[in-house]
Coordinates of C-alpha atoms in Angstrom, one line a residue:
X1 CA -13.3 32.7 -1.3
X2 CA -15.7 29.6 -2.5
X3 CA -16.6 27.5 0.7
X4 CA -17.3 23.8 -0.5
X5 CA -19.7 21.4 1.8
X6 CA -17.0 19.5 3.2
X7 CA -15.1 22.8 4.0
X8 CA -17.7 24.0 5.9
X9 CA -18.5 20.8 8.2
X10 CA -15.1 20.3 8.4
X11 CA -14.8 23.8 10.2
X12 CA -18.0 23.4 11.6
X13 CA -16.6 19.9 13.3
X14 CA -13.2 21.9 14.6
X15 CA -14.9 24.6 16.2
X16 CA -17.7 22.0 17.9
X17 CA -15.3 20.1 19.6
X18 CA -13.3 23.0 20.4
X19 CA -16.5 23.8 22.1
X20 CA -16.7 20.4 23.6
X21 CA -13.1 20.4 25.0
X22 CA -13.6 24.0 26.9
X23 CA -16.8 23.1 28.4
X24 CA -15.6 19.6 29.7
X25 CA -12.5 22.0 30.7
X26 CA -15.2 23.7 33.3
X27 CA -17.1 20.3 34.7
X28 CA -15.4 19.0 37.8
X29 CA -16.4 15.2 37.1
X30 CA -14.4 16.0 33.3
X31 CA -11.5 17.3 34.5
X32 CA -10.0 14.5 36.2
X33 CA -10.0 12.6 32.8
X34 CA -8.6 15.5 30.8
X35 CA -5.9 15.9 33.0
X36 CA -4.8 12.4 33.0
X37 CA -4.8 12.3 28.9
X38 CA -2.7 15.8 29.4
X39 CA -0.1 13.2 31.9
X40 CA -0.4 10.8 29.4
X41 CA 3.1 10.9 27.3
X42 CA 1.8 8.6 24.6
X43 CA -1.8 10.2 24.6
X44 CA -0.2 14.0 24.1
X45 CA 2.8 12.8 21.5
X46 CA -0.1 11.6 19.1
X47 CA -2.1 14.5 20.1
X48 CA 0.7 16.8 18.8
X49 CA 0.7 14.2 15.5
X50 CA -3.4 14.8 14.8
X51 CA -3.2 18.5 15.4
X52 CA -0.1 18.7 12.4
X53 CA -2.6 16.8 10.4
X54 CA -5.0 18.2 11.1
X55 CA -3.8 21.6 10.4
X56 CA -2.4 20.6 6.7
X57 CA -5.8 19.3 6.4
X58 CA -7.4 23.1 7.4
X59 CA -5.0 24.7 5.1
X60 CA -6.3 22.1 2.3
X61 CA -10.0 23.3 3.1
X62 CA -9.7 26.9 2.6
X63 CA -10.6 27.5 -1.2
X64 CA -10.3 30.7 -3.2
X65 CA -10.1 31.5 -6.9
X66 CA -6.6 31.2 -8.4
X67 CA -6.7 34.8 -10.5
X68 CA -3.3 34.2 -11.6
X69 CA -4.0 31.4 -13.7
X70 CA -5.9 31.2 -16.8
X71 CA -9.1 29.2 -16.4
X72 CA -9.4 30.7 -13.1
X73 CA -9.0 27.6 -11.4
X74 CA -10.4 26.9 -7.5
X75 CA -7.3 25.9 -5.2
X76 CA -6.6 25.6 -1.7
X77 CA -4.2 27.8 0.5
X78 CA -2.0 24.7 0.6
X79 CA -2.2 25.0 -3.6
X80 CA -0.9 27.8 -3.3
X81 CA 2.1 27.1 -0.8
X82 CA 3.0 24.1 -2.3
X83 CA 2.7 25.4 -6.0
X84 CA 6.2 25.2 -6.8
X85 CA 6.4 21.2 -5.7
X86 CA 3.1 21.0 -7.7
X87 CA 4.2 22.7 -11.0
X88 CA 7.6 20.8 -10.8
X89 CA 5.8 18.2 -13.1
X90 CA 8.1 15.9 -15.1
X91 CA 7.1 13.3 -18.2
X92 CA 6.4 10.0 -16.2
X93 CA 8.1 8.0 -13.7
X94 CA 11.6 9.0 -11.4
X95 CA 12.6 7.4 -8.3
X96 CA 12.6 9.1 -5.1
X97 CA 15.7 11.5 -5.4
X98 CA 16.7 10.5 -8.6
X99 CA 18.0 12.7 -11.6
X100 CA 16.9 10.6 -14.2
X101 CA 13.7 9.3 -15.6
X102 CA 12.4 5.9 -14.7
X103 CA 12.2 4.2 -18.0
X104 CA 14.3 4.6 -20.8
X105 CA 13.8 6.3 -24.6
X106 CA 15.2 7.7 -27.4
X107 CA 17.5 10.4 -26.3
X108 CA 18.3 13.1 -28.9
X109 CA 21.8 14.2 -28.8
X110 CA 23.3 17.7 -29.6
X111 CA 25.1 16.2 -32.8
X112 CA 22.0 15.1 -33.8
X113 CA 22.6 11.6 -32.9
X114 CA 20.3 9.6 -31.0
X115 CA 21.0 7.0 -28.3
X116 CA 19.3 4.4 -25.8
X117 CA 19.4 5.5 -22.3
X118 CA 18.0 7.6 -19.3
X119 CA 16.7 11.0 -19.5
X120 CA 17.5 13.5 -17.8
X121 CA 14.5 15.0 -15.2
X122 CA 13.1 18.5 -16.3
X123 CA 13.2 19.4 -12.3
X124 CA 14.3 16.7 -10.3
X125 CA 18.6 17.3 -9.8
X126 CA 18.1 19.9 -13.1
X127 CA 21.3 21.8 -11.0
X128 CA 24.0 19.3 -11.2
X129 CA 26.0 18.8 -13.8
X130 CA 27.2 14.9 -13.2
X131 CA 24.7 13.6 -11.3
X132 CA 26.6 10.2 -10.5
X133 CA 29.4 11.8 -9.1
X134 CA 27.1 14.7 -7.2
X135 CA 23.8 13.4 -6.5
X136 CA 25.0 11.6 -3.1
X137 CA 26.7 14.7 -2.0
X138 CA 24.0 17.4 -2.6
X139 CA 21.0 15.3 -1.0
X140 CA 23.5 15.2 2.1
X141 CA 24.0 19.0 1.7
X142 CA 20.6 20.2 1.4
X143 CA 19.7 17.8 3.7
X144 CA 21.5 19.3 6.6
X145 CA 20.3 22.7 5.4
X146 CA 16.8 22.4 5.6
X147 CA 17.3 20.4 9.2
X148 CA 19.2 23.4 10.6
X149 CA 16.5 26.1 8.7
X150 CA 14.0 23.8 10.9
X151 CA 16.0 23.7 13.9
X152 CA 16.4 27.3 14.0
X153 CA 13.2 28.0 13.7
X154 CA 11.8 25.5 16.4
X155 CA 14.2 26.6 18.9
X156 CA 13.1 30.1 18.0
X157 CA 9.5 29.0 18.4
X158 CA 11.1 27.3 22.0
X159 CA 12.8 30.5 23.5
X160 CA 9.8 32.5 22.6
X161 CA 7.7 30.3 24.4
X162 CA 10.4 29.7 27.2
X163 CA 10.0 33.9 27.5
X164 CA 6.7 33.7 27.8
X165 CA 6.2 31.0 30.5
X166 CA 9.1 31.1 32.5
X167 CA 7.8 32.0 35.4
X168 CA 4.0 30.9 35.4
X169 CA 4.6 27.4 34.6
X170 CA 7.8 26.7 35.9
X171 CA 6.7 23.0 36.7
X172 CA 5.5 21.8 33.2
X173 CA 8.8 22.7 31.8
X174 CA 10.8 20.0 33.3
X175 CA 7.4 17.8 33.4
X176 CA 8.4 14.2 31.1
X177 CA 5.0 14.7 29.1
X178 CA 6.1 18.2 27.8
X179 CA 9.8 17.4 27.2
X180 CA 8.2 14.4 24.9
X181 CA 6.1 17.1 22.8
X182 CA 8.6 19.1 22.6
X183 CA 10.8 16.9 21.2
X184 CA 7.8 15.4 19.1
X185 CA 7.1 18.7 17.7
X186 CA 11.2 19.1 17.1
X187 CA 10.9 16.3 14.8
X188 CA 8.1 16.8 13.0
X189 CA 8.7 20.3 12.0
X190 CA 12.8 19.7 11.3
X191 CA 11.3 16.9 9.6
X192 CA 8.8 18.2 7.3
X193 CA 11.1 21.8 6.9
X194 CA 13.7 18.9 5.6
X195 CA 11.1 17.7 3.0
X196 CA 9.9 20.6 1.8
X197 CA 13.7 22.2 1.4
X198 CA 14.6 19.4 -0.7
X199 CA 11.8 19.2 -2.6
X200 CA 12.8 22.5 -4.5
X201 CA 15.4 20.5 -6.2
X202 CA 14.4 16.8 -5.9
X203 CA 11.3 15.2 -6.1
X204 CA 11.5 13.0 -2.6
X205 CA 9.2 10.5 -3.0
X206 CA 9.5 10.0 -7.0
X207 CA 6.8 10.9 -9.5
X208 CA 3.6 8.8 -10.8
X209 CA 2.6 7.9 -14.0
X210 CA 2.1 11.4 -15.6
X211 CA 5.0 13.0 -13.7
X212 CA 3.1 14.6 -10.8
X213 CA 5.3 14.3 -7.5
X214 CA 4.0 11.8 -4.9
X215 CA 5.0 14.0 -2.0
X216 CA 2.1 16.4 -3.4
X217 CA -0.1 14.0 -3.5
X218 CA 0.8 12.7 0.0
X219 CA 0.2 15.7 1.5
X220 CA -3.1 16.7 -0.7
X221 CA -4.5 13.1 0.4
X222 CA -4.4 14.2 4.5
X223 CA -7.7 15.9 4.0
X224 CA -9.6 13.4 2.2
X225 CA -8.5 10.9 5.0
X226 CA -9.8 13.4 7.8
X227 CA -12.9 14.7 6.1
X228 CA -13.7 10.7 6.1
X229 CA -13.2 10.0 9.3
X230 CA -14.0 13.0 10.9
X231 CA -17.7 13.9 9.1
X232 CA -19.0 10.5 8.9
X233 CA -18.4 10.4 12.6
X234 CA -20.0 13.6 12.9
X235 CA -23.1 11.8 10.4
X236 CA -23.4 8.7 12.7
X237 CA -23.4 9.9 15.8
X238 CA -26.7 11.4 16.3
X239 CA -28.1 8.5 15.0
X240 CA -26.2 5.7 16.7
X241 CA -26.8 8.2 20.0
X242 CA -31.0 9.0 19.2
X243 CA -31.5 5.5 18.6
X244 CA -29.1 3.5 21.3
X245 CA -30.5 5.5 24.2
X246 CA -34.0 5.4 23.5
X247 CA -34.4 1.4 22.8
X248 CA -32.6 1.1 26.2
X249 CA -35.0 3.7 28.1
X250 CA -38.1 2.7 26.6
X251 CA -37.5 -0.5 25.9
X252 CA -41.1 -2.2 24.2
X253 CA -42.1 -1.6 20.7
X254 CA -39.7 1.6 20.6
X255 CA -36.6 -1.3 20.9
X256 CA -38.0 -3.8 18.9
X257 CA -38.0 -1.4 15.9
X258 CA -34.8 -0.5 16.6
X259 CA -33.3 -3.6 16.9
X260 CA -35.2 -4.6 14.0
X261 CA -33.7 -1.5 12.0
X262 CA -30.0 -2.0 12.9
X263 CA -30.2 -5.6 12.4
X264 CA -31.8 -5.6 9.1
X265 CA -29.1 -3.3 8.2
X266 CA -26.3 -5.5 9.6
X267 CA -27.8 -8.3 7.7
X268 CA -27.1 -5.9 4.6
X269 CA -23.0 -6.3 3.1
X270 CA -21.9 -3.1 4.3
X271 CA -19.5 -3.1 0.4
X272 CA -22.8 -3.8 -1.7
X273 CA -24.6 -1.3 0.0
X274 CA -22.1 1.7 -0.4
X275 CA -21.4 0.4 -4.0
X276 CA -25.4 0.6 -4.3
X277 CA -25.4 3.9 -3.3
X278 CA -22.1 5.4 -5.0
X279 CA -23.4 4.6 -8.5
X280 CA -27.2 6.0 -7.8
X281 CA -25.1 9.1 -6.7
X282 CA -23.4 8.7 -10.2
X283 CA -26.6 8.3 -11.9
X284 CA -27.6 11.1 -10.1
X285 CA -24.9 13.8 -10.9
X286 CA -25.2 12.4 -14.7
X287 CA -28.9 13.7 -14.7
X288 CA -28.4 16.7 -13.1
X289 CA -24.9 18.3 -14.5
X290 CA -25.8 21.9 -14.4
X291 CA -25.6 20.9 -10.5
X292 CA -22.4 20.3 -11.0
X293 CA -20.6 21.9 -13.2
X294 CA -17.4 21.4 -12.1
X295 CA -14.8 18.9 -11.3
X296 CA -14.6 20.0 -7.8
X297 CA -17.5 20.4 -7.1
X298 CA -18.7 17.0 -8.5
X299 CA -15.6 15.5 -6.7
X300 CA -16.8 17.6 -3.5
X301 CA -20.4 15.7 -3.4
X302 CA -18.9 12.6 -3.8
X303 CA -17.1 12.7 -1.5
X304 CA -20.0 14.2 1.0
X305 CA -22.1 11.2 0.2
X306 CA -19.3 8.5 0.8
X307 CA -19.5 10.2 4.4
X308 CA -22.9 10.3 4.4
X309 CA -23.4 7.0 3.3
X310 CA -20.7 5.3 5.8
X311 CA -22.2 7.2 8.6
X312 CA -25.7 5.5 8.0
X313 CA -23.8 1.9 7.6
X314 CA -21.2 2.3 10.6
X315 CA -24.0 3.8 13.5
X316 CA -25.2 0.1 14.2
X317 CA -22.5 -0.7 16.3
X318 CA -22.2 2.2 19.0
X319 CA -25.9 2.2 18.6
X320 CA -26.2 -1.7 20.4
X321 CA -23.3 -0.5 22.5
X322 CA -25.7 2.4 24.0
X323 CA -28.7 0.5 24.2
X324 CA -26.6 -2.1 26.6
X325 CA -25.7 0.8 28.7
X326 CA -28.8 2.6 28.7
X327 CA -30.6 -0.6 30.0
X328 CA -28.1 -0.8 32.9
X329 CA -28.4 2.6 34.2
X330 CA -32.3 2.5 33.6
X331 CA -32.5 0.5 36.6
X332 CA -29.7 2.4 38.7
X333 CA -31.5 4.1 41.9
X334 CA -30.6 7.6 41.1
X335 CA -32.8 7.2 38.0
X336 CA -35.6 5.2 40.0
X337 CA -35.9 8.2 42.1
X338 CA -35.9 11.0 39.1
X339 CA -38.5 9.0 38.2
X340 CA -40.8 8.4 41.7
X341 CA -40.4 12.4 42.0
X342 CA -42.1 12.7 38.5
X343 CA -39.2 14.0 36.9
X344 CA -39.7 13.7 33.0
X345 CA -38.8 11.4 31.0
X346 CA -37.1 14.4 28.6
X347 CA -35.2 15.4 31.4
X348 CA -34.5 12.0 32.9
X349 CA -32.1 11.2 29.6
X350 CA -30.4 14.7 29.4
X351 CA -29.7 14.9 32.4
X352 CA -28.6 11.3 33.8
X353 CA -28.5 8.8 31.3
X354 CA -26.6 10.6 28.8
X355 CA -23.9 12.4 30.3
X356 CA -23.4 8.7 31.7
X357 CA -23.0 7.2 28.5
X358 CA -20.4 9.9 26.6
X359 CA -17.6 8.4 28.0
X360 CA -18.5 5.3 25.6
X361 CA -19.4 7.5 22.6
X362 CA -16.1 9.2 23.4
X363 CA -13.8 6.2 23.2
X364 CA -16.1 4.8 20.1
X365 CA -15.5 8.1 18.2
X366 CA -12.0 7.8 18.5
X367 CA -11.7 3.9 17.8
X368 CA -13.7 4.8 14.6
X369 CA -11.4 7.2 13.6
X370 CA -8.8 5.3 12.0
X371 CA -11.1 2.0 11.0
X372 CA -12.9 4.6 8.3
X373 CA -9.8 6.2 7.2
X374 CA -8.6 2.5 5.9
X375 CA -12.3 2.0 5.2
X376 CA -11.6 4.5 2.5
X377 CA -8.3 3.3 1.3
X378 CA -10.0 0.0 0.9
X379 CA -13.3 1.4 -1.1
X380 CA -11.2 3.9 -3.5
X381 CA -9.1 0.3 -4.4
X382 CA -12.3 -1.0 -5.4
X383 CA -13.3 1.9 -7.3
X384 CA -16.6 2.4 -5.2
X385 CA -14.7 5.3 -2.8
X386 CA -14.2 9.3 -3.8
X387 CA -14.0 10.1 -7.1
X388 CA -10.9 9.7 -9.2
X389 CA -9.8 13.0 -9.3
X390 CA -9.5 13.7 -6.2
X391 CA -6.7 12.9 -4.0
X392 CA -6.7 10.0 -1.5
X393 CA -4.1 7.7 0.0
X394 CA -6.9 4.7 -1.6
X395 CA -6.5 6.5 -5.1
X396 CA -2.3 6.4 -4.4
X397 CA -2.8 2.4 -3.5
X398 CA -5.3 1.9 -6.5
X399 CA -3.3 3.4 -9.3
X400 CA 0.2 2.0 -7.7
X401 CA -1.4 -1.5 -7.8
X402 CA -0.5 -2.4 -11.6
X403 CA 2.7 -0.6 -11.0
X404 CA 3.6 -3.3 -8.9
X405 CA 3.4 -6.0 -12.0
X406 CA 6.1 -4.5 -14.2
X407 CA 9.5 -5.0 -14.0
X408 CA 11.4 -3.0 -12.5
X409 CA 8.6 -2.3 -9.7
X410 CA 7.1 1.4 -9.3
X411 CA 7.0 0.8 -5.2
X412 CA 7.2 4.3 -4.4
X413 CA 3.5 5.8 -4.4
X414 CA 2.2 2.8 -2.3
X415 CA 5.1 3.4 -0.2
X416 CA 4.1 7.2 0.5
X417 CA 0.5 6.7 0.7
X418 CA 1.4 3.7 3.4
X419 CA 3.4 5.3 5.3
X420 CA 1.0 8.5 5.5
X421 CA -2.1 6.7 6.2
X422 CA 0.1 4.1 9.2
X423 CA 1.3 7.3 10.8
X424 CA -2.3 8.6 11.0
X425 CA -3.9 6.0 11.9
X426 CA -1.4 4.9 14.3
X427 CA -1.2 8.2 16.3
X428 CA -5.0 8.0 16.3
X429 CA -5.0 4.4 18.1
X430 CA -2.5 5.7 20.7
X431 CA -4.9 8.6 21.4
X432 CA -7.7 6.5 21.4
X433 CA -6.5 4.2 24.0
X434 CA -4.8 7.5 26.2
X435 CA -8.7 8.6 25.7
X436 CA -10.3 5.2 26.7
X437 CA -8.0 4.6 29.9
X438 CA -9.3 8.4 31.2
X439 CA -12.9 7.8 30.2
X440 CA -13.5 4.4 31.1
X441 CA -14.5 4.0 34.8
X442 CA -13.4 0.9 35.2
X443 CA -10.0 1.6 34.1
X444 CA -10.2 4.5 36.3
X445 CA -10.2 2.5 39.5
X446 CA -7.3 1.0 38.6
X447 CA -5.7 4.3 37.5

């Protein structure tokens, strides 16, 4: 098994706010918020749309060496599952479920003849035999067999967990918020079965440039777009919390420094700064190959210091936020009296300023969530995000881009990597606002 850095915090991440989640579970003052995200229908349908992502991503983040092939090569176990859609490689361009290639060329006949037309696809509809009179007809068919494969098995998955908890939670069965997961669940696993049944004969979403289906790289792209959002949250937050809560506490010299840090970095362009830093790591990683000495692992601590680098240019603004809030609650007479009985000042901000203050960093993490996702689509258009090789919904967009010029269009790979990164980012928002009316007390009054 070869653990890479962003496997590792990415773990590490998962099983830290597992952590988080079951302690809230056991404070009193946490559970009234959980419970009103678990009533929330929106809040619990995206839920159920981060976790599937989330779990593609896990899959995508558990590395081994590939002993069947001949260089040995380092895949993931969702390499390895998807290996047949990955192989299925064709010679350049096809169209989502098409049977021919994209472009045409000279086609050498069995007489020995040569003509000017379509080829054929290697993989993609290989098993018909008259692929204008079929093609309609088969998608339909396997179509509707990789639904029901998917159906079964959900409503397997259902009754099992219908024998289960029949009796003990009789109530949440017939609850609106479970009937809506269960049904978003349905769809998402008849859905992707669907997908994935098809893609054994057609290539769904087309091919790129070199033939490689865009499906693949869909899918591989999920974990580049959760490592980014996930670790550089993980990167910022100690900083934007350290900093925010001690220039409102203090207050003095210790927040005129810190104002004077973040605003000095504001004043900064966030773009000139990362492009700064990408190419000193380039310089570095130049200088210091036997480091690196191989394309994953180079395309791993790339991608570790684009995190690394956003989390130190995205902590200003939580940071302010926390500052506001700390200087508000410094004043509040719970704290005066900590204070008048000589409690510390150590234990003054463990103990009442910041468990005050998490609901903000809570609804800040989750707003922040999606904004760096497209932060990285944007950056990898501008050549200044992860490295080329590896694969990102901003790589997808980048290499599409001058696709889009030539006649007829290649739509299809900024198509995929849209509609990927929307549905991401989308169910994120939803959470994020199911998370912000629990969390915010001023909501809660009103709720």
């Amino acid at each position: 098994m070869i653990v890479l850095w962003t496997d590792a915090l990415l773990f590490l991440l998962v099983l830290t706010l597992s952590g988080m989640v079951a302690y809230m579970g056991r404070k009193p003052h946490m559970r009234r918020p959980l419970k009103k995200i678990a009533h929330s229908k929106s809040g619990m349908v995206s839920l159920v749309v981060l976790l599937f992502f989330l779990l593609i991503g896990l899959l995508d983040s558990i590395h081994f060496k590939d002993e069947g092939s001949h260089l040995n090569d380092v895949i993931s176990v969702l390499d390895y599952l998807a290996r047949p859609i990955q192989e299925n490689s064709e010679k350049t361009y096809s169209a989502p479920f098409s049977a021919y290639q994209y472009s045409k060329e000279n086609i050498m006949m069995a007489d020995g003849s040569k003509f000017w037309g379509y080829p054929r696809l290697k993989y993609g509809g290989a098993h018909l035999d008259r692929p204008e009179e079929q093609l309609a007809g088969d998608i339909a068919l396997k179509a509707f067999i990789g639904f029901s494969k998917g159906a079964a098995l959900m409503l397997f998955f259902l009754l099992l967990l219908w024998s289960f908890y029949k009796d003990r939670h009789r109530h949440l069965w017939v609850h609106g918020t479970t009937k809506a997961v269960l049904a978003t669940l349905f769809i998402i696993v008849t859905s992707f079965y669907t997908l994935v049944y098809l893609s054994a004969f057609y290539h769904v979403l087309g091919t790129d440039k070199v033939g490689e289906d865009v499906f693949y790289q869909a899918i591989k792209s999920i974990r580049t777009g959760l490592v980014i959002g996930t670790l550089t949250t993980m990167i910022m937050l100690p900083l934007a919390i350290l900093f925010g809560i001690m220039a409102g506490y203090f207050r003095g010299w210790v927040d005129d420094v810190i104002q004077y840090v973040y605003t000095t970095l504001n004043s900064i362009p966030s773009v000139l700064l990362i492009a700064a830093s990408i190419l000193m790591v380039q310089v570095y990683m130049a200088n210091h190959p036997e480091q690196f000495n191989s394309l994953l692992l180079r395309a791993d601590m790339r991608l570790l210091f684009l995190c690394m680098i956003l989390g130190v240019t995205n902590w200003t603004g939580l940071c302010r936020m926390l500052r506001a809030e700390t200087l508000k609650l410094r004043e509040m007479e719970y704290v005066q009296a900590a204070q008048a009985l000589g409690v510390t000042r150590t234990m003054i901000l463990f103990r009442h300023i910041l468990p005050n203050v998490m609901h903000i960093v809570l609804i800040s993490v989750v707003l922040d969530f999606s904004s760096l996702v497209l932060a990285e689509a944007v950056l990898s258009y501008i050549n200044i995000g992860v490295d080329p090789t590896t694969y990102s919904w901003g790589n997808m967009i980048n290499g599409a881009r001058l696709e889009m010029a030539r006649d007829p269009v290649v739509w299809w790979s900024l198509l995929a990597a849209f509609l990927f990164m929307f549905t991401l980012v989308l169910a994120a928002n939803l959470f994020a606002d199911a998370v912000r009316n629990a969390f915010d007390p001023r909501r809660a009054e009103h709720g």
